[in-house]
PDB file of C-alpha atoms in Angstrom:
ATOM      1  CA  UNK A   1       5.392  -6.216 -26.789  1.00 37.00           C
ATOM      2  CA  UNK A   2       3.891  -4.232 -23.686  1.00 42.00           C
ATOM      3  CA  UNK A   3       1.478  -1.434 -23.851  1.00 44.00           C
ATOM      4  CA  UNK A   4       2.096   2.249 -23.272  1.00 41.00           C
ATOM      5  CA  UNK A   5       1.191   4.046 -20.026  1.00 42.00           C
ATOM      6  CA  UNK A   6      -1.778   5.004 -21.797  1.00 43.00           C
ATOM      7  CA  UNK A   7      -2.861   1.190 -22.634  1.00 47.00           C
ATOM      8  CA  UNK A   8      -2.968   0.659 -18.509  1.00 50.00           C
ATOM      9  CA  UNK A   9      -5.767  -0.395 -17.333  1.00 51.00           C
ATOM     10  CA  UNK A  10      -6.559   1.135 -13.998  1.00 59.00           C
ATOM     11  CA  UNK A  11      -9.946   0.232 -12.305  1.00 62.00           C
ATOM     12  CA  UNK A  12     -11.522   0.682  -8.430  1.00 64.00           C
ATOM     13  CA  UNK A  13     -13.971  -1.685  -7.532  1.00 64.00           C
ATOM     14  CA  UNK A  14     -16.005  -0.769  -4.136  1.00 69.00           C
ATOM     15  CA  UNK A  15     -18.177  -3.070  -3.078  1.00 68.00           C
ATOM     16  CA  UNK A  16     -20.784  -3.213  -0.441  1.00 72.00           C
ATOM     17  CA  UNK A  17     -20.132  -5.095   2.560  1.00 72.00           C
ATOM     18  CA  UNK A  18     -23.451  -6.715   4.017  1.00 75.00           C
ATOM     19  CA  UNK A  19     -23.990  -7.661   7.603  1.00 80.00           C
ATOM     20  CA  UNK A  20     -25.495 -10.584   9.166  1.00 80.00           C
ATOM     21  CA  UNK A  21     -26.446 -11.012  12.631  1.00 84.00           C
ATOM     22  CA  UNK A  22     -27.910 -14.100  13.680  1.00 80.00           C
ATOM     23  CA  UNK A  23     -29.809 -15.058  16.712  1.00 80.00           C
ATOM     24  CA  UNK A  24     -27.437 -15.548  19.240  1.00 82.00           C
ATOM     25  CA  UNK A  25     -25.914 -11.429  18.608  1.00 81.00           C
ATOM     26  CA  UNK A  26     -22.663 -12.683  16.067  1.00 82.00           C
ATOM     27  CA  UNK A  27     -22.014 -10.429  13.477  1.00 76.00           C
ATOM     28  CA  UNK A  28     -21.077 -11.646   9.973  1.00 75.00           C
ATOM     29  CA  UNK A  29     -19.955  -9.800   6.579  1.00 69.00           C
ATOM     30  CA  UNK A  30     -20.158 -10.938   3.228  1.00 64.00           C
ATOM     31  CA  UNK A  31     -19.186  -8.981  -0.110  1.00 59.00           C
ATOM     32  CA  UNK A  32     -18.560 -11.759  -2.347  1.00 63.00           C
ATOM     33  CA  UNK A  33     -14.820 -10.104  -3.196  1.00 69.00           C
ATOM     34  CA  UNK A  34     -13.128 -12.751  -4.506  1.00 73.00           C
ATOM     35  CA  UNK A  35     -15.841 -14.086  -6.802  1.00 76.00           C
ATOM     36  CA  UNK A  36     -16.294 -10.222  -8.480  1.00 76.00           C
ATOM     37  CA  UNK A  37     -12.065 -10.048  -8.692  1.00 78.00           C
ATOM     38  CA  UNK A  38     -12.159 -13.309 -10.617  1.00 82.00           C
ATOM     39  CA  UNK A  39     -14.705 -12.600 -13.045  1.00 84.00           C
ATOM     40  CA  UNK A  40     -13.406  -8.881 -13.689  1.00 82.00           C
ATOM     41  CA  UNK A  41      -9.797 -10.872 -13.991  1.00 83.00           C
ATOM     42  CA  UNK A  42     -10.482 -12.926 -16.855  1.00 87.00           C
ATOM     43  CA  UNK A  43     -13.175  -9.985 -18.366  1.00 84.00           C
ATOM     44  CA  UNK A  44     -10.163  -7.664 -18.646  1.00 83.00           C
ATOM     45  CA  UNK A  45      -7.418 -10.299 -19.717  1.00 85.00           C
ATOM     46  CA  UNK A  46      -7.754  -9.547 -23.124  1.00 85.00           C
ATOM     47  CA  UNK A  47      -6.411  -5.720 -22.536  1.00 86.00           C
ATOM     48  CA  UNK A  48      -3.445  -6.264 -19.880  1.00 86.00           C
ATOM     49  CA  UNK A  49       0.035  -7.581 -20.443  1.00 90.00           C
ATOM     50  CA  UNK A  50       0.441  -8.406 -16.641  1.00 90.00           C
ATOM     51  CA  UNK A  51      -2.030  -8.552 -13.556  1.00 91.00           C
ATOM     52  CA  UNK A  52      -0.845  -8.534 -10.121  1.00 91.00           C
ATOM     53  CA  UNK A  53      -3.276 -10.410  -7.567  1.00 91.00           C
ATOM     54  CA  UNK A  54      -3.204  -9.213  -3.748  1.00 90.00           C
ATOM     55  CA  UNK A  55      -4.118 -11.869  -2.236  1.00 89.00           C
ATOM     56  CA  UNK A  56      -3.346 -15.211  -0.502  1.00 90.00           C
ATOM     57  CA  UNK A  57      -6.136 -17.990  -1.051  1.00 90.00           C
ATOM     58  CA  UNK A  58      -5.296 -21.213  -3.160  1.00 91.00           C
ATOM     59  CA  UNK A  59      -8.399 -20.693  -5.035  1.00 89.00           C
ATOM     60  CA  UNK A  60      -7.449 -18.276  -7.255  1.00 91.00           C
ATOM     61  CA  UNK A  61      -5.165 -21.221  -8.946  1.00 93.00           C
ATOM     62  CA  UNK A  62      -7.408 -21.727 -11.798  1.00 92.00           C
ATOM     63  CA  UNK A  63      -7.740 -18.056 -12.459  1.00 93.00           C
ATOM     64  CA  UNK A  64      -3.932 -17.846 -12.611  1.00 95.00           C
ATOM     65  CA  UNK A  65      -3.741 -20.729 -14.936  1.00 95.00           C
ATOM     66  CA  UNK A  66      -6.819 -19.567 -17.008  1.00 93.00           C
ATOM     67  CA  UNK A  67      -4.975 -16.128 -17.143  1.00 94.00           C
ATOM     68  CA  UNK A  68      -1.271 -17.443 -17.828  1.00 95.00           C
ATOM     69  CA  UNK A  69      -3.113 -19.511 -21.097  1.00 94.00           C
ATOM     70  CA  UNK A  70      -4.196 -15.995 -22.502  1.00 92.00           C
ATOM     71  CA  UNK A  71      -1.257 -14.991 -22.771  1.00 92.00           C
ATOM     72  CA  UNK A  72      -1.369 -12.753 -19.093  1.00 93.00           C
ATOM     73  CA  UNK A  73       1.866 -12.370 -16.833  1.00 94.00           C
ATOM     74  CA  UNK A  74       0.489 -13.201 -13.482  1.00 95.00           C
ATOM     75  CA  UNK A  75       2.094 -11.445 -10.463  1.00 94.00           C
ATOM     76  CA  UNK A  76       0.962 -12.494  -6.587  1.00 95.00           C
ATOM     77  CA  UNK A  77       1.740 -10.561  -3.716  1.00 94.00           C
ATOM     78  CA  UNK A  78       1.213 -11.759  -0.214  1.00 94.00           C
ATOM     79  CA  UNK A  79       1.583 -11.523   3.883  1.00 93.00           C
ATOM     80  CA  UNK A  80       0.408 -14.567   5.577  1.00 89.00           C
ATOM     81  CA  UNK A  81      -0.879 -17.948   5.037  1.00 88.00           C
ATOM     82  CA  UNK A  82      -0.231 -17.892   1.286  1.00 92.00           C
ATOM     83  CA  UNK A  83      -0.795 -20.906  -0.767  1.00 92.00           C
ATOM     84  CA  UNK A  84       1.880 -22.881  -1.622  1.00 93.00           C
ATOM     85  CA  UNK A  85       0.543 -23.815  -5.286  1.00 95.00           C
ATOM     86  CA  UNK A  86      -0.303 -20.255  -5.938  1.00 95.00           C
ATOM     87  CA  UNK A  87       2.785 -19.523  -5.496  1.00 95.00           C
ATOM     88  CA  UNK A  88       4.338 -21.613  -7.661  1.00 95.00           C
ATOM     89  CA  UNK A  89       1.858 -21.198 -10.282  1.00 96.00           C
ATOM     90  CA  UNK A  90       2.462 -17.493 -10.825  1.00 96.00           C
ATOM     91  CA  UNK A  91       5.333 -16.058 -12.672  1.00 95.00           C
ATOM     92  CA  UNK A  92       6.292 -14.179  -9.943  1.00 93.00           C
ATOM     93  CA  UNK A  93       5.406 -13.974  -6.171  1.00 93.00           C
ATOM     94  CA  UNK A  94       6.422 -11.037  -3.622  1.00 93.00           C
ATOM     95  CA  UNK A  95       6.346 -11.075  -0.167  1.00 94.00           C
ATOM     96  CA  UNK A  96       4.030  -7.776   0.850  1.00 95.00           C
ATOM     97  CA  UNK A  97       6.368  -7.578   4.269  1.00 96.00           C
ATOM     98  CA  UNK A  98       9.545  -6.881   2.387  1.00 96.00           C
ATOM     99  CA  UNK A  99       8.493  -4.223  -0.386  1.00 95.00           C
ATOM    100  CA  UNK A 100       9.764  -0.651   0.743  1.00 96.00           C
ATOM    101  CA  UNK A 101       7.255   1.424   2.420  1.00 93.00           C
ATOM    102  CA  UNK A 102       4.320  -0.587   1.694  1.00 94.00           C
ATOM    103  CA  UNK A 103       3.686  -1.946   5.339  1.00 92.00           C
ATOM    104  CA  UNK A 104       4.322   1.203   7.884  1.00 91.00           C
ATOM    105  CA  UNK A 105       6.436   1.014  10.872  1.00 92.00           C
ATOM    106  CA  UNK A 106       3.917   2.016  13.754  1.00 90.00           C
ATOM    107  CA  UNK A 107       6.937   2.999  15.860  1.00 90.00           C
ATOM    108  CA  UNK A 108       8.789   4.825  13.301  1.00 89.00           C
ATOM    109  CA  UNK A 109       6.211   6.953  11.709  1.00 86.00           C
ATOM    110  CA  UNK A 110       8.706   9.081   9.779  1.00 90.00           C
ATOM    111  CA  UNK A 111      11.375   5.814   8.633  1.00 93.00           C
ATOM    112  CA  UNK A 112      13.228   6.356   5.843  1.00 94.00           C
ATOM    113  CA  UNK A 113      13.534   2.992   4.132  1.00 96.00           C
ATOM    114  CA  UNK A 114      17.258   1.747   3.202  1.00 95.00           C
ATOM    115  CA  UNK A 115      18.985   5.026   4.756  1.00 95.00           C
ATOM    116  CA  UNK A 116      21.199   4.284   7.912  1.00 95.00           C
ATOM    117  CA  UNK A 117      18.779   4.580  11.182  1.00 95.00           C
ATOM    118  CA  UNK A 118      15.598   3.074   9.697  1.00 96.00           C
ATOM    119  CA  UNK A 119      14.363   0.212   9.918  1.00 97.00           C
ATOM    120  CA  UNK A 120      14.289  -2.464   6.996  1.00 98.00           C
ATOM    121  CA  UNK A 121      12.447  -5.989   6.546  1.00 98.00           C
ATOM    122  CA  UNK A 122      14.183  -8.389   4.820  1.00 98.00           C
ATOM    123  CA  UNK A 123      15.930 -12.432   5.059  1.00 98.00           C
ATOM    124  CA  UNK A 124      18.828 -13.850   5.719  1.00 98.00           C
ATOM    125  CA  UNK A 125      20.821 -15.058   2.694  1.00 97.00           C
ATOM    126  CA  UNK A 126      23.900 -16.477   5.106  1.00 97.00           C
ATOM    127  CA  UNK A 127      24.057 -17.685   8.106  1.00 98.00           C
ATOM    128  CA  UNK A 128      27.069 -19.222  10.173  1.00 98.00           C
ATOM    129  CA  UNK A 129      25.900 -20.906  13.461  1.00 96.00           C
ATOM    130  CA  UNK A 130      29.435 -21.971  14.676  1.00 96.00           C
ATOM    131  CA  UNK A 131      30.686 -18.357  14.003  1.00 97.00           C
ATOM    132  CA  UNK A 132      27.868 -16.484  15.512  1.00 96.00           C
ATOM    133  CA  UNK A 133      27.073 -13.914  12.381  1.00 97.00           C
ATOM    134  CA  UNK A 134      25.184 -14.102   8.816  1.00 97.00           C
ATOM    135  CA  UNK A 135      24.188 -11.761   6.586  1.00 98.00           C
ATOM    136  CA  UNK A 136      20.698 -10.024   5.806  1.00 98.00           C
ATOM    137  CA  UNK A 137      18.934  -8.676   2.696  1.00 98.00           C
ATOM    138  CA  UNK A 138      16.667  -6.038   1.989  1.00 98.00           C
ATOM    139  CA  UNK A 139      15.315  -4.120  -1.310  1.00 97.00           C
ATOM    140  CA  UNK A 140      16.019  -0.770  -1.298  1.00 95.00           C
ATOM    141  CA  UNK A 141      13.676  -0.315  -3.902  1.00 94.00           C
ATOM    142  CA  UNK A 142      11.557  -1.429  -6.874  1.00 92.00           C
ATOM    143  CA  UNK A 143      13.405  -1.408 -10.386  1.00 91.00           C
ATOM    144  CA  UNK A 144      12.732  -3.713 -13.053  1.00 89.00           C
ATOM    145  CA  UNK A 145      15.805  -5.358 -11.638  1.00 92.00           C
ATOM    146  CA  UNK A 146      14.458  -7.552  -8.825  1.00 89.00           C
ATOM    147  CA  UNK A 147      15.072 -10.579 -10.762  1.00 89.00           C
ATOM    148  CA  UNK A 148      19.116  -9.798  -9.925  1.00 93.00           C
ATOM    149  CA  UNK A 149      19.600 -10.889  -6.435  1.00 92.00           C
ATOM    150  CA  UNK A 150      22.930 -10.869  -6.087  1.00 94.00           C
ATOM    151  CA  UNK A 151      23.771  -7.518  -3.914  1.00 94.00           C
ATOM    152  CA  UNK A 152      27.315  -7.389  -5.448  1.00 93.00           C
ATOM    153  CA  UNK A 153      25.764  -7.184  -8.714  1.00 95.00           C
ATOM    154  CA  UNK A 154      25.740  -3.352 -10.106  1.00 92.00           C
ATOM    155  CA  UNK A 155      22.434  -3.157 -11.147  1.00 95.00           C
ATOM    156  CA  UNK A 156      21.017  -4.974  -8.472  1.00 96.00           C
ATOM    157  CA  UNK A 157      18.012  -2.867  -6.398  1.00 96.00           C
ATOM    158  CA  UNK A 158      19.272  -5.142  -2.914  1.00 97.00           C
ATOM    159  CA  UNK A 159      21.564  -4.425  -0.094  1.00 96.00           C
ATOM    160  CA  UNK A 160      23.512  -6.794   1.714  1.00 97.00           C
ATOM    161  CA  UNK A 161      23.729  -6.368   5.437  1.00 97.00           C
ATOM    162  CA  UNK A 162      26.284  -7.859   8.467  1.00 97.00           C
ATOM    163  CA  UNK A 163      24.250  -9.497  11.733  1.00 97.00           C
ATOM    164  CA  UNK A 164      25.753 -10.329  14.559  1.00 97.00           C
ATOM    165  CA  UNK A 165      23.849 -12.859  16.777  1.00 97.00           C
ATOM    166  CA  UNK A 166      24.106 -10.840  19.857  1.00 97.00           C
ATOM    167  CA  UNK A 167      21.556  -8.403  17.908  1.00 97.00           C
ATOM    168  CA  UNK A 168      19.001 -11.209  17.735  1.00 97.00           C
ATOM    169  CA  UNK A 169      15.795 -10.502  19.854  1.00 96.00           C
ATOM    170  CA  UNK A 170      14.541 -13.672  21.851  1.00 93.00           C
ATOM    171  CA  UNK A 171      12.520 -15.798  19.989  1.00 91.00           C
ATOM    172  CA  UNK A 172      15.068 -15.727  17.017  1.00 94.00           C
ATOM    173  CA  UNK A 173      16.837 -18.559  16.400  1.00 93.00           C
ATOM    174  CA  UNK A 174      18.925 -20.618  14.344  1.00 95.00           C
ATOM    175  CA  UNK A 175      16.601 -22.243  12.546  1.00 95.00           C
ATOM    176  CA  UNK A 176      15.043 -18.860  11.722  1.00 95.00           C
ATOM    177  CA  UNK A 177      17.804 -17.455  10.360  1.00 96.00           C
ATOM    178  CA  UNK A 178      18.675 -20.806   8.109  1.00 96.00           C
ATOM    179  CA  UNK A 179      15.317 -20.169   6.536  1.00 95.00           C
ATOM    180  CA  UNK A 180      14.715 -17.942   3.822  1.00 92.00           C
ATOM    181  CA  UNK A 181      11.208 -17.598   3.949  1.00 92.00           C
ATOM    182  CA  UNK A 182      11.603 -16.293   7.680  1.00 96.00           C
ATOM    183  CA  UNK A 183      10.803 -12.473   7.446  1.00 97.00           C
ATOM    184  CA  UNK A 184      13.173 -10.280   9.851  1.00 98.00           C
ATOM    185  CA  UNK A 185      12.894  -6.210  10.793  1.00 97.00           C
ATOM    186  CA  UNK A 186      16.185  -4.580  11.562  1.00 98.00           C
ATOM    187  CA  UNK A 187      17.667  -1.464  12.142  1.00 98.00           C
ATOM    188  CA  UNK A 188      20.067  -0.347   9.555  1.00 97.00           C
ATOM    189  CA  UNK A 189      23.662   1.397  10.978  1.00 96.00           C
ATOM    190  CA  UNK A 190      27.194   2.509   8.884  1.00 95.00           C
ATOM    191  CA  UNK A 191      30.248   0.035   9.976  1.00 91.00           C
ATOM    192  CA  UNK A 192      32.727   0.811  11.707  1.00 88.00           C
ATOM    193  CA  UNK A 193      35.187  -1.473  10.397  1.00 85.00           C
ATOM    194  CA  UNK A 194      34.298  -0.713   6.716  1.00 85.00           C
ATOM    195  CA  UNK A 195      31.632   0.999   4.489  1.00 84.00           C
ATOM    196  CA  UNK A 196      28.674  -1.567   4.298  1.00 91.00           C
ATOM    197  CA  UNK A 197      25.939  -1.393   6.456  1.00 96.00           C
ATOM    198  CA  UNK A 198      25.496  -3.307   9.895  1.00 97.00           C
ATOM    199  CA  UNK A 199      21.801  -4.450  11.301  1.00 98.00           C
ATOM    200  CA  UNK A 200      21.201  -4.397  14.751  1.00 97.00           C
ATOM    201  CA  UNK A 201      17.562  -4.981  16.996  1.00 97.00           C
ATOM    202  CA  UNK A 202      16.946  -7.869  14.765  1.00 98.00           C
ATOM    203  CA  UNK A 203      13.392  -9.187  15.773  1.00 97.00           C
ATOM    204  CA  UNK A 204      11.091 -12.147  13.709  1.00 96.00           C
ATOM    205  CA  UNK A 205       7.677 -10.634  11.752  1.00 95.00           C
ATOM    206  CA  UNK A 206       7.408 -13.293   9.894  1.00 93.00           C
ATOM    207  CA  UNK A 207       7.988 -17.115   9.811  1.00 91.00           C
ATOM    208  CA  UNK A 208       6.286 -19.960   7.806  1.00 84.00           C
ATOM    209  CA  UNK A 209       4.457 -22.771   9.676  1.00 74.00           C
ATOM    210  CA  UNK A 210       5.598 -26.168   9.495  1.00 56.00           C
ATOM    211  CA  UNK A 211       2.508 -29.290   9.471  1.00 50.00           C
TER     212      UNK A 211
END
């Protein structure tokens, strides 16, 4: 059973961040962040139904699973370089880049997320080398629902948009667009041909490394 709105638990930790400069002029900083967010983690476990970690480093895995086995839904959101195991560990993992609104666009200082003429992150879902098109995704915004995928569905908070390939920047390729975990930014525009949405200026932010 989950708590009210007054149950939530909402605490600001500052901390400090200490300087070091050794002899040759380098400048080092030090807060000890991650050991405080653990400890407070598993202090306030007892009082939260689910925790959601910001962060990217695989080791916070034994906090997760030391969480999880008190009973604590354990949510991870991340950019870049996110581990692997975290992210399977947790019970659910979002990808910062693709949440509405939570990363600005620096050239579009007054987007409107999800309306035609803004600009959207999301990742392609289909993709058709031989015919030269696919199809994108993007959330238009966070409902309970994001466990429905399926844009067709009613109650399902995504969008599904055309690409052409001729609206692929350079560095863009097939292989990109096969890959799920490759984040794209595109501009959203009405169809012409019917009333879905079309993306055009389709350019790579993100794309996971390979060893």
């Amino acid at each position: 059973m989950g708590r009210s709105p007054s149950h939530c638990l909402r605490k600001i930790i500052v901390k400090n961040v200490r300087r070091f400069t050794d002899e040759e002029g380098n400048v080092t900083t030090k807060a000890n962040a991650d050991l405080d967010l653990a400890v407070d983690a598993m202090l306030q476990a007892e009082n939260l139904d689910s925790i959601l970690l910001v962060t990217g480093d695989g080791d916070f895995l034994q906090v997760v699973t030391a969480l999880q086995n008190r009973g604590c839904r354990v949510e991870l959101l991340g950019f870049r370089n996110v581990s692997k195991q975290l992210q399977r560990q947790v019970d659910a993992f979002y990808r910062g880049y693709l949440i509405p609104d939570l990363l600005p666009f620096p050239h579009e200082p007054r987007n409107d997320w999800g309306k035609p003429g803004s600009c959207v992150r999301g990742v392609c879902t289909k993709w058709f080398p031989d015919k030269g098109y696919g199809f994108l995704r993007f959330v238009r915004e966070i409902t309970p629902n994001l466990w429905i995928t399926d844009p067709r569905a009613p109650d399902s908070p995504y969008e599904s948009v055309f690409c052409h390939a001729n609206e692929l920047a350079d560095g863009l390729g097939v292989d990109d667009m096969l890959n799920r975990e490759t984040v794209i930014e595109f501009y959203l525009q009405e169809s012409e041909v019917d009333e879905g949405l079309i993306a055009t200026n389709v350019r790579k932010v993100y794309a996971p490394s390979h060893p």
